[in-house]
Coordinates of C-alpha atoms and ligand atoms in Angstrom, one line a residue:
X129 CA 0.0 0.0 0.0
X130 CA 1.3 3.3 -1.3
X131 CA 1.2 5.7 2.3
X132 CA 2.1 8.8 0.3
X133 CA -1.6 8.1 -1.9
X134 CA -3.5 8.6 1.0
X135 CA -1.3 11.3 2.9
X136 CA -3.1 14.7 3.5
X137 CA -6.7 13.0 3.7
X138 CA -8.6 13.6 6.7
X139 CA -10.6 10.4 8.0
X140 CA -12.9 10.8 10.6
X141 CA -13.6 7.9 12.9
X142 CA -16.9 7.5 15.2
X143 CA -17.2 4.8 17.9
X144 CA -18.0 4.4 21.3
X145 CA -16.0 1.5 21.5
X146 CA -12.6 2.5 22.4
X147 CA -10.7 -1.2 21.8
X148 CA -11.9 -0.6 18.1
X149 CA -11.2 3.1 17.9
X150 CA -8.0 2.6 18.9
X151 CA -7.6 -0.4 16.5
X152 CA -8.3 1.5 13.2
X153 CA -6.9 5.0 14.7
X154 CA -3.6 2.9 14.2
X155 CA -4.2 1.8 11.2
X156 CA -5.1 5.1 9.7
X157 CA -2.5 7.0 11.7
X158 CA 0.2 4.3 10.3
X159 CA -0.7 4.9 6.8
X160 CA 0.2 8.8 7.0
X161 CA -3.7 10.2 7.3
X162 CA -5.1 12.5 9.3
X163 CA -7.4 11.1 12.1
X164 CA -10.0 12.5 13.6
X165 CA -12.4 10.8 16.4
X166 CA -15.7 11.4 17.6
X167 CA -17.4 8.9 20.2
X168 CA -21.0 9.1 19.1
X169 CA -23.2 10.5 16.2
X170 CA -24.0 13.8 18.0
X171 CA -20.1 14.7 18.5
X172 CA -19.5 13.3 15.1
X173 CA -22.1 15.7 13.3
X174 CA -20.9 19.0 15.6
X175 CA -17.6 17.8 14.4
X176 CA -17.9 18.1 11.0
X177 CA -19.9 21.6 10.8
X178 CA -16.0 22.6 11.7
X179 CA -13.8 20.1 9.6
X180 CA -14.9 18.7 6.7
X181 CA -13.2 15.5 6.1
X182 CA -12.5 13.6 3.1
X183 CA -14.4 10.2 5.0
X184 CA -16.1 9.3 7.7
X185 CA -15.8 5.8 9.3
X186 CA -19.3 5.2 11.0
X187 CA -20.3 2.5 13.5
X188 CA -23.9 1.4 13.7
X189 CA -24.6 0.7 17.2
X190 CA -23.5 3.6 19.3
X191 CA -25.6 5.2 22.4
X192 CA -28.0 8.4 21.6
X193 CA -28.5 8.6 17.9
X194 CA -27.2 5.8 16.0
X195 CA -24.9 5.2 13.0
X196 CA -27.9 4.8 10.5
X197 CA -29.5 8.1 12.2
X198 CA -26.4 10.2 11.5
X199 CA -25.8 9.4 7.7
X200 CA -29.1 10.6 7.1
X201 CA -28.8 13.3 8.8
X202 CA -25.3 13.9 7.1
X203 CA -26.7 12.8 3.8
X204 CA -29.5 15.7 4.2
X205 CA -27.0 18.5 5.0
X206 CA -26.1 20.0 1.5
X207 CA -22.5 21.2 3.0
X208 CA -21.8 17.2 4.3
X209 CA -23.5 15.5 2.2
X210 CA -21.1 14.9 0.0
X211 CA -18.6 13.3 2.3
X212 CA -18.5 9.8 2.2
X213 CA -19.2 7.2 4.5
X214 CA -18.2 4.1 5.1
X215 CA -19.9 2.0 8.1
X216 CA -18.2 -0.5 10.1
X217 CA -20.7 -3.8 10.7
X218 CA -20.0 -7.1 12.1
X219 CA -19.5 -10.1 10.3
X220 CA -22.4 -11.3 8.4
X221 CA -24.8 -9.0 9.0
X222 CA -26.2 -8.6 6.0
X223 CA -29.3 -6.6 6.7
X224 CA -26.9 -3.9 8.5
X225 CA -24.7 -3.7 5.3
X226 CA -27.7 -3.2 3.1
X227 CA -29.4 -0.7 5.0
X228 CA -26.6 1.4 5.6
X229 CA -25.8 1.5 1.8
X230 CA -29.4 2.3 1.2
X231 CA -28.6 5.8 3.4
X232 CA -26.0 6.9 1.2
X233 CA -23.2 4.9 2.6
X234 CA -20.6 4.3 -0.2
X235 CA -18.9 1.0 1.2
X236 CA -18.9 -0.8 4.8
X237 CA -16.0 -2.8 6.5
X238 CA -16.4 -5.8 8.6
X239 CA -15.3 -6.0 12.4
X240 CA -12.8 -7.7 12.8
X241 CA -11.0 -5.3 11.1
X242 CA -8.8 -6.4 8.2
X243 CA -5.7 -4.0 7.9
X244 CA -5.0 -4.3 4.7
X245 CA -8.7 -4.8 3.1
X246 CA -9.4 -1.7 5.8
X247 CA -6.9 0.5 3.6
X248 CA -7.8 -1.0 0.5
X249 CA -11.4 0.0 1.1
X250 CA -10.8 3.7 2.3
X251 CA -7.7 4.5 -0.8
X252 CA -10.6 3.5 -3.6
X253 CA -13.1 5.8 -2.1
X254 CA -10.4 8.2 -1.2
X255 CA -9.9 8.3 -5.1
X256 CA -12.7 8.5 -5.9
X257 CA -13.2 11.3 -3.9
X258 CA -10.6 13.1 -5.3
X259 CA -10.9 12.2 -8.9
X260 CA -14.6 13.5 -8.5
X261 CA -13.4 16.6 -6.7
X262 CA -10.4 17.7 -8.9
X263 CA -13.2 16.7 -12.1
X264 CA -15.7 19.3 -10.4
X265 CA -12.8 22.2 -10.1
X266 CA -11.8 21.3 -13.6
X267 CA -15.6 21.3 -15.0
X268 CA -15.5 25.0 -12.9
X269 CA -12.8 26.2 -14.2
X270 CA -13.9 25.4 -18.1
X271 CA -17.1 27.0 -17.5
X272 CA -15.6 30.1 -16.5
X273 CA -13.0 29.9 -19.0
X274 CA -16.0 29.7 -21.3
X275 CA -18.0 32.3 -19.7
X276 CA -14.9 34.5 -20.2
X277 CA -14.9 33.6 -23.4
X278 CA -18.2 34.0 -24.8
X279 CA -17.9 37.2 -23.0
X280 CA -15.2 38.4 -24.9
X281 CA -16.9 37.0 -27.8
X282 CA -19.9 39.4 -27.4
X283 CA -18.0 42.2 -26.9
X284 CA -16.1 41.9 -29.8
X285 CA -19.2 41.0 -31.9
X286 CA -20.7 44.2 -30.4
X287 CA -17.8 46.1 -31.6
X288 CA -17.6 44.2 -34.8
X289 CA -21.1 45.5 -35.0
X290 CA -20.4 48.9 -34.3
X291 CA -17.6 49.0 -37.0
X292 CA -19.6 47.4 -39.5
X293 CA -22.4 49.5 -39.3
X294 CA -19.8 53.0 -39.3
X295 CA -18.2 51.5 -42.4
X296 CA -21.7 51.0 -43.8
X297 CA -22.9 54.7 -43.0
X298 CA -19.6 56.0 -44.3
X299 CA -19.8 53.6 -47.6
X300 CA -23.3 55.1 -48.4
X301 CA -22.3 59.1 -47.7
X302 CA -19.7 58.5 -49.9
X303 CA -21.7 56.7 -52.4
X304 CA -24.6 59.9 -52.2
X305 CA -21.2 62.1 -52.4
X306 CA -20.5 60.3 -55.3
X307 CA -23.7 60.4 -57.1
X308 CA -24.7 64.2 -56.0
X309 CA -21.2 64.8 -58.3
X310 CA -21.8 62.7 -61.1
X311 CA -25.2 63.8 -61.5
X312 CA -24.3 67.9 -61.2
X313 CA -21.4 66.9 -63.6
X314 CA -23.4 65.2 -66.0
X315 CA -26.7 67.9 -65.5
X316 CA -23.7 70.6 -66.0
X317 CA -22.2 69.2 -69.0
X318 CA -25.4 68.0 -70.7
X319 CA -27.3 71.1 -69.6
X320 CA -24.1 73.6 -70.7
X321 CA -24.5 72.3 -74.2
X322 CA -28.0 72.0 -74.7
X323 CA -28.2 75.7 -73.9
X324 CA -25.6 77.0 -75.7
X325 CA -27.6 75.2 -78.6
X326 CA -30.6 76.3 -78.0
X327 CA -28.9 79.9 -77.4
X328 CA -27.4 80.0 -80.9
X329 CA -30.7 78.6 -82.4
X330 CA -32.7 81.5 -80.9
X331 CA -30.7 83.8 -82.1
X332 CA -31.0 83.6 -86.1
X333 CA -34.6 81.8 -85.4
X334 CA -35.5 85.4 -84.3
X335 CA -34.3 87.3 -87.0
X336 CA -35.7 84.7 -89.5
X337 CA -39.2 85.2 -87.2
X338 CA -39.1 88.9 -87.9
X339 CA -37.7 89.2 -91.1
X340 CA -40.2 86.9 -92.7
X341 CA -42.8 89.1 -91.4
X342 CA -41.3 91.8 -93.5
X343 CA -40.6 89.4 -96.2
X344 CA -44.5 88.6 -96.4
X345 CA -45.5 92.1 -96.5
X346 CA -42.9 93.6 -99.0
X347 CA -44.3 90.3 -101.4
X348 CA -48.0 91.2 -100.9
X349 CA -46.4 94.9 -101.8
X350 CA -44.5 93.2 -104.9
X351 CA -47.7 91.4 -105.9
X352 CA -49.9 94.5 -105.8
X353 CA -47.3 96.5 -108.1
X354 CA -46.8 93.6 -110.2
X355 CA -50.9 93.0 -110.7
X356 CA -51.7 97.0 -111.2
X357 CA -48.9 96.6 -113.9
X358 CA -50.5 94.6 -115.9
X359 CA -53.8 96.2 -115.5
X360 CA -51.8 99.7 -116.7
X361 CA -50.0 97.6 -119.2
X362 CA -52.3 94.8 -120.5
X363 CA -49.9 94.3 -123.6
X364 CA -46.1 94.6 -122.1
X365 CA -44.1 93.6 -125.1
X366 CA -43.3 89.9 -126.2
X367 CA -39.7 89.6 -124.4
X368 CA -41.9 90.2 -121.1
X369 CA -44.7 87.8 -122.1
X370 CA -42.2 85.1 -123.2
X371 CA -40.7 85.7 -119.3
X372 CA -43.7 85.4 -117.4
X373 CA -44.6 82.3 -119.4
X374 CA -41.2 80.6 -118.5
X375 CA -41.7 81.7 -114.7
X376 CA -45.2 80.7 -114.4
X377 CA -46.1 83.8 -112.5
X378 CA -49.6 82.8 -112.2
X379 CA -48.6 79.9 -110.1
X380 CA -46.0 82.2 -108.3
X381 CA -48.4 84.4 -107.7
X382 CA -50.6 81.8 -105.9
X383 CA -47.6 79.6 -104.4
X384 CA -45.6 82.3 -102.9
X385 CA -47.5 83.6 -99.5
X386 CA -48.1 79.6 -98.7
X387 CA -44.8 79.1 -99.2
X388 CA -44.8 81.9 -96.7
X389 CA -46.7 80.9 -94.2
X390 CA -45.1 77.4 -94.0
X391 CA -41.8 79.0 -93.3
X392 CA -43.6 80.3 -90.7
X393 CA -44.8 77.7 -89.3
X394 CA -41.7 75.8 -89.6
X395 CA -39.8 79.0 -87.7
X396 CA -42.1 78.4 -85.1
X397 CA -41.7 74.3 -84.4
X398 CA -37.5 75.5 -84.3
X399 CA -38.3 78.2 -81.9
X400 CA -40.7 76.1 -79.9
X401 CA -37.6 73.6 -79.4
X402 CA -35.2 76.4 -78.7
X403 CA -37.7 77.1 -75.6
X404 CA -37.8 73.2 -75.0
X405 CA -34.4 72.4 -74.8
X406 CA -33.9 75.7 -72.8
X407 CA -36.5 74.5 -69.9
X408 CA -34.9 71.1 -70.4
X409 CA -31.7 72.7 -69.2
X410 CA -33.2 75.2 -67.1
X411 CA -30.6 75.6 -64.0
X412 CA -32.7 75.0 -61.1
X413 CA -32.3 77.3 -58.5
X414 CA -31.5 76.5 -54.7
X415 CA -35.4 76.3 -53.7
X416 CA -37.8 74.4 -55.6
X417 CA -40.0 76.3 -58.4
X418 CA -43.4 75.4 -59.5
X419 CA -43.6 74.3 -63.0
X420 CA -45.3 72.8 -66.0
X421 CA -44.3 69.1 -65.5
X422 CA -45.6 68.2 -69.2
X423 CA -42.8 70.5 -71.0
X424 CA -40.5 68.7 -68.6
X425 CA -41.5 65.5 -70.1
X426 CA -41.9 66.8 -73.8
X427 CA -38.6 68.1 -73.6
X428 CA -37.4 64.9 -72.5
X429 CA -39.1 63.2 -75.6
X430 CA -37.6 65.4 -77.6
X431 CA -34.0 65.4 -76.6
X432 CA -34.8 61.5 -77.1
X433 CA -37.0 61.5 -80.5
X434 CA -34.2 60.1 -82.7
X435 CA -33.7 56.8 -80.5
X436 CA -38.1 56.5 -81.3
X437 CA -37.6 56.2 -85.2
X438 CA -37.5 53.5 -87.0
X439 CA -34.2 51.6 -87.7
X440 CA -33.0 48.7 -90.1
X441 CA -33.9 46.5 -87.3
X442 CA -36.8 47.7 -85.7
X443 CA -40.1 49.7 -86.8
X444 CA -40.7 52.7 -84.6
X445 CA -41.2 53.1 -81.0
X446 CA -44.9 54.8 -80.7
X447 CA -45.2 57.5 -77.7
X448 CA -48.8 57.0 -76.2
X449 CA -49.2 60.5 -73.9
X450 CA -52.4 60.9 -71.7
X451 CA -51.5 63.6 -69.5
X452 CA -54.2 64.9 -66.9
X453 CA -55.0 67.7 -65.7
X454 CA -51.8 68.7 -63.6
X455 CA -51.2 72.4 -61.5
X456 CA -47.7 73.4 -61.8
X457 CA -45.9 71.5 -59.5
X458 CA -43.0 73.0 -57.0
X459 CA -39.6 71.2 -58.1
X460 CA -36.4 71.3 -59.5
X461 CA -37.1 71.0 -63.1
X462 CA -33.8 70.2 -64.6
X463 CA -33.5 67.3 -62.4
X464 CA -36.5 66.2 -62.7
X465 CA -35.3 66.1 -66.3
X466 CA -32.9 64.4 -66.2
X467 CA -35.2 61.5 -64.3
X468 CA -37.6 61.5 -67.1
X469 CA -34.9 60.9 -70.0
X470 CA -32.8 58.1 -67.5
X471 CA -37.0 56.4 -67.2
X472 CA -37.6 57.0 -71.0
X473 CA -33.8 55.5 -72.1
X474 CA -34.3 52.5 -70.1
X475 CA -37.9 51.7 -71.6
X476 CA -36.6 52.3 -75.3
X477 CA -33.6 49.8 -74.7
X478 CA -36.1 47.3 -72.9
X479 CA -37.8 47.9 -76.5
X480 CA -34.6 47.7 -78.8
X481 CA -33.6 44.5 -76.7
X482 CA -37.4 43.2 -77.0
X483 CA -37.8 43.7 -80.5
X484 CA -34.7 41.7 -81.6
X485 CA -36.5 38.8 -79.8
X486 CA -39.8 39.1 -81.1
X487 CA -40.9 38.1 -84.5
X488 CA -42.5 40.9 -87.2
X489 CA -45.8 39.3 -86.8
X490 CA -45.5 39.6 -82.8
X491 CA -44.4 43.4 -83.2
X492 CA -47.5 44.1 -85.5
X493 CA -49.5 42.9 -82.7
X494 CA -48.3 44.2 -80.3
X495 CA -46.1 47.3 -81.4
X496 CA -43.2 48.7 -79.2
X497 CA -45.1 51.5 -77.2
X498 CA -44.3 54.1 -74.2
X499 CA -47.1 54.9 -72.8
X500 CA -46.7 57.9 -70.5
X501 CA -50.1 59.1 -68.0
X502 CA -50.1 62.1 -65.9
X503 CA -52.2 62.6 -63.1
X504 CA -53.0 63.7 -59.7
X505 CA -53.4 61.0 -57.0
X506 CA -56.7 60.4 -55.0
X507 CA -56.1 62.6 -52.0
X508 CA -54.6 65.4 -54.1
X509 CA -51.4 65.6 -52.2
X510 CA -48.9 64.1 -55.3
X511 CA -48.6 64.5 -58.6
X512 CA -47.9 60.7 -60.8
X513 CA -46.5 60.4 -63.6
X514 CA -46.4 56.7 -65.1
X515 CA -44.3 55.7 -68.0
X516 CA -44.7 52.1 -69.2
X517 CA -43.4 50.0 -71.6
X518 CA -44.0 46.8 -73.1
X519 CA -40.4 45.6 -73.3
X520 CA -38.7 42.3 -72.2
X521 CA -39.8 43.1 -68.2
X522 CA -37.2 41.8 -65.5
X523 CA -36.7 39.6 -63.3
X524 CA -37.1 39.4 -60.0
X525 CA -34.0 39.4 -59.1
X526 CA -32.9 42.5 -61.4
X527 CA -36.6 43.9 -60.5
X528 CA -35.1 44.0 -56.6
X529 CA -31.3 45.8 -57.4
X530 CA -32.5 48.7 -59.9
X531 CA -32.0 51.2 -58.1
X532 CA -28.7 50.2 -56.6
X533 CA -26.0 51.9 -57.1
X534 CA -23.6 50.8 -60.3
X535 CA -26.3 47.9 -60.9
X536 CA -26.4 46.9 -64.7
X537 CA -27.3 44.1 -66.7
X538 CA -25.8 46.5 -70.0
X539 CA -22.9 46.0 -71.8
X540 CA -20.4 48.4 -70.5
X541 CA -20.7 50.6 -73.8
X542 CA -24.3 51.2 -73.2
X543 CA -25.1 51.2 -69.1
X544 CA -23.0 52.6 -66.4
X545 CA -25.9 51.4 -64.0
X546 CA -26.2 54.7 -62.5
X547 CA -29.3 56.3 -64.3
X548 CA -31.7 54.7 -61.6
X549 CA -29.9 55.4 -58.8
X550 CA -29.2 59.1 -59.5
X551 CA -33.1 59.1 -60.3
X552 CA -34.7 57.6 -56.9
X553 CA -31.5 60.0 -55.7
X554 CA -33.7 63.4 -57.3
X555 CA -37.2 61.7 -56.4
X556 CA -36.7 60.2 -52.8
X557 CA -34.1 62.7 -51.5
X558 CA -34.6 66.2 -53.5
X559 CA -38.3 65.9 -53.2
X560 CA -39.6 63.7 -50.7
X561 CA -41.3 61.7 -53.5
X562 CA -41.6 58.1 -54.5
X563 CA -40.4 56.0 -57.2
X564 CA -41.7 52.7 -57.7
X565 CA -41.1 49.7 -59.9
X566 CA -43.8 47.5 -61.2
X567 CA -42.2 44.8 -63.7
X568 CA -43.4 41.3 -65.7
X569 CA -40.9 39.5 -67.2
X570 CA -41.2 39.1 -70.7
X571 CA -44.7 41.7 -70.5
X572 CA -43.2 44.8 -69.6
X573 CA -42.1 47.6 -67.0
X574 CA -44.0 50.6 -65.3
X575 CA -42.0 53.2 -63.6
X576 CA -44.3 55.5 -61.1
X577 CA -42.8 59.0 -60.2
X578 CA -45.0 60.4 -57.3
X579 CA -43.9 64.1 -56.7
X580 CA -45.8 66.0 -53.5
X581 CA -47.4 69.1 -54.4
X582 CA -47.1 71.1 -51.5
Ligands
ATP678 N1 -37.7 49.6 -68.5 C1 -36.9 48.7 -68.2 N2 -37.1 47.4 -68.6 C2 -36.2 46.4 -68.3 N3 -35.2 46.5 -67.5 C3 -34.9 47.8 -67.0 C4 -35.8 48.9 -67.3 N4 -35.3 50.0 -66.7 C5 -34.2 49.5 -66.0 N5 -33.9 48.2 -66.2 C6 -32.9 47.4 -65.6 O1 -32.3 48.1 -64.6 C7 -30.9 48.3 -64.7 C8 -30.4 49.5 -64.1 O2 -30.9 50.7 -64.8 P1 -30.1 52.0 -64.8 O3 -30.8 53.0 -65.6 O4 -29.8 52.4 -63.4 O5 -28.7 51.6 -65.4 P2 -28.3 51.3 -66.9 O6 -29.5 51.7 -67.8 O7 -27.9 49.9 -67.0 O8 -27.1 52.3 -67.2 P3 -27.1 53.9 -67.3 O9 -26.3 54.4 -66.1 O10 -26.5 54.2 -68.6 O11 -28.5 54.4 -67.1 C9 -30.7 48.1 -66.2 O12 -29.4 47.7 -66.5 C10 -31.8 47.1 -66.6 O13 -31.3 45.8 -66.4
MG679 MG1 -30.3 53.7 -67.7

């Protein structure tokens, strides 16, 4: 038997019967334990509310309470009842033995005492004791280790929270940063030149404009000269008669203030897109100005008509307007602008991409249309304007990222991905509006502007 196993465990021994006390207090003292005695279960249980030992030796049959009486009362005590016990019976009494195990006693040893079997007995439970023990301080220790740990785990997923949501904040400033400059840059540019053109139009437009009213009046002045000539001089001489023959001046006569008059009116469609382009360009101001939202979106057309003709591939795109009856609505034009022509580009690529796909029959059928409908909402508070077409439609999927930032499904020639977002930019933000997406794929797409009017 290995002494040093057992050194530093405290036994505690209770009997009244002094021979046998003094028996096993050898024994225990011999093999390097610590030894304490009590003489009956009373002093026993006062005893250990002191010292807690690592076992207790318990005889049965002792005066006042008795062995069985103080396991159970040992066994009920949450601070001793993990100690255990092991009872000391006489030979052969089974019915002791069994009864004490049933109290919670671990083991029992028979009197007379067996040295070595008594040492045998006491070192398993003694282990077993201490494996359990040094098990529960090493289970204690994990689960504060992993306390600790998942501690420091929330903490940093806390602050990996925190920093993911700053870098998310910062990415998106930078992104509106990015997209207030593109769009001034490209309004700037765009708008720049499309005034300047329309400048330079309006300036010989206007002298054409007044000069043909001149022009008319000195020819009705010709024309009356000319007719009371040849009232004065029926018979002008046959060189002049041979002229007027060759000139026709009867048809002349009748031609010339119709030719007029369609100068005129084609003066007027050149002037009337000089003022187009120029509202198209307008520089908006810093606060919002009410105006006519139908020359917004004819100017828009316009700067747009030569993508609607006909091409080799393709028959015409047919503009379907039913504007209602709209006040002038408070907003920045020129951006506003610039939404309808990003709206109007992406339905007539939706068409050029739609019409490669369908056959001529389909197309007759159904012929590549915008359809665009003005009109004030129920409770009078916004003003819509719809524009649909009856293009390839999207996805889902593409249906749910249009408006993201740098989001194309273009070839990089023809989409930069940033029309939509720079428009739901000038709708949402600039005017506290709403731009909405309605799409079928393969049936078409419906943009709704919604602009408040006061
Ligand atoms: N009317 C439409 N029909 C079908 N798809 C559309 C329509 N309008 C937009 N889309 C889809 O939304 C995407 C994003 O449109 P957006 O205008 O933002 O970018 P883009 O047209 O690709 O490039 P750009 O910057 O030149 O406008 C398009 O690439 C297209 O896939
Ligand atoms: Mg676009």
């Amino acid at each position: 038997m290995n002494n040093l196993h057992l050194a530093k465990n405290t036994i505690l021994i209770v009997d009244d019967n002094p021979t046998n006390l003094g028996v096993i207090f050898n024994v225990l003292d011999e093999a390097g334990l610590e030894v304490l005695v009590a003489q009956d279960g009373e002093s026993a249980l006062q005893k250990v509310e002191y010292v807690t030992p690592d076992l207790i030796l318990l005889d049965i049959m002792m005066p006042g309470i008795d062995g069985f009486e103080t396991c159970s009362r040992l066994k009920s005590n949450p601070s001793t009842s993990d100690i255990p016990v092991i009872f000391m019976t006489a030979l052969g009494n089974t019915e002791q033995k069994v009864k004490g195990l049933s109290l919670g006693a671990v083991d029992y040893i028979t009197k007379p005492f067996q040295k070595e079997e008594v040492l045998a007995r006491i070192k398993v439970q003694l282990d077993l004791r201490n494996l359990t023990q040094s098990l529960a301080n090493k289970n204690q220790l994990l689960q504060e280790k992993i306390a600790e740990k998942t501690a420091l785990e929330n903490t940093l997923q806390l602050l990996n929270q925190e920093l993911e949501k700053r870098v998310e904040e910062r990415t998106f400033e930078l992104q509106q940063t990015q997209l207030q400059l593109i769009q001034s840059e490209k309004m700037s540019t765009l708008g720049q030149l499309v005034a300047g053109v329309a400048h330079e139009i309006n300036n010989p437009v206007s002298f054409i404009q007044g000069n043909l009213t001149h022009a008319e009046s000195y020819i009705q002045d010709l024309l009356s000269v000319l007719q009371l000539y040849q009232e004065n001089f029926p018979s002008p001489g046959k060189d002049i008669l041979t002229l007027l023959e060759e000139v026709e001046l009867e048809y002349v006569i009748e031609d010339l203030p119709k030719l007029i008059s369609s100068m005129k009116v084609g003066v007027e469609r050149i002037r009337q897109i000089s003022v187009s382009l120029r509202t198209f360009s307008r520089a908006d101001s810093t606060t919002k100005v009410a105006a006519n939202i139908h020359e917004g979106i004819d100017s828009a057309l316009l700067i747009l008509k030569h993508r609607l003709k006909a091409t080799e591939k393709r028959p015409q795109i047919e503009v379907v307007k039913n504007y209602g009856n709209l006040p002038l609505v408070p907003c920045y034009l020129g951006q506003l602008n610039q939404v309808f022509i990003n709206i109007i580009a992406n339905a007539i690529d939706a068409l050029e991409e739609a019409c490669v796909q369908r056959t001529a029959e389909e197309l007759k059928e159904n012929p590549c249309q915008i359809a665009i409908v003005t009109e004030i909402s129920k409770n009078q508070n916004q003003a819509i304007i719809r524009i649909k077409d009856n293009g390839l439609g999207m996805t889902e999927e593409v249906q749910s990222k249009v408006f993201d930032y740098l989001f194309t499904t273009k070839v990089a020639e023809k989409g930069t991905g940033l029309g939509l977002s720079i428009s739901y930019q000038i709708v949402v933000e600039k005017h506290g509006g709403r731009l909405s997406c309605f799409s079928e794929s393969g049936v078409g797409t419906e943009f709704t502007i919604e602009i408040p009017l006061v």
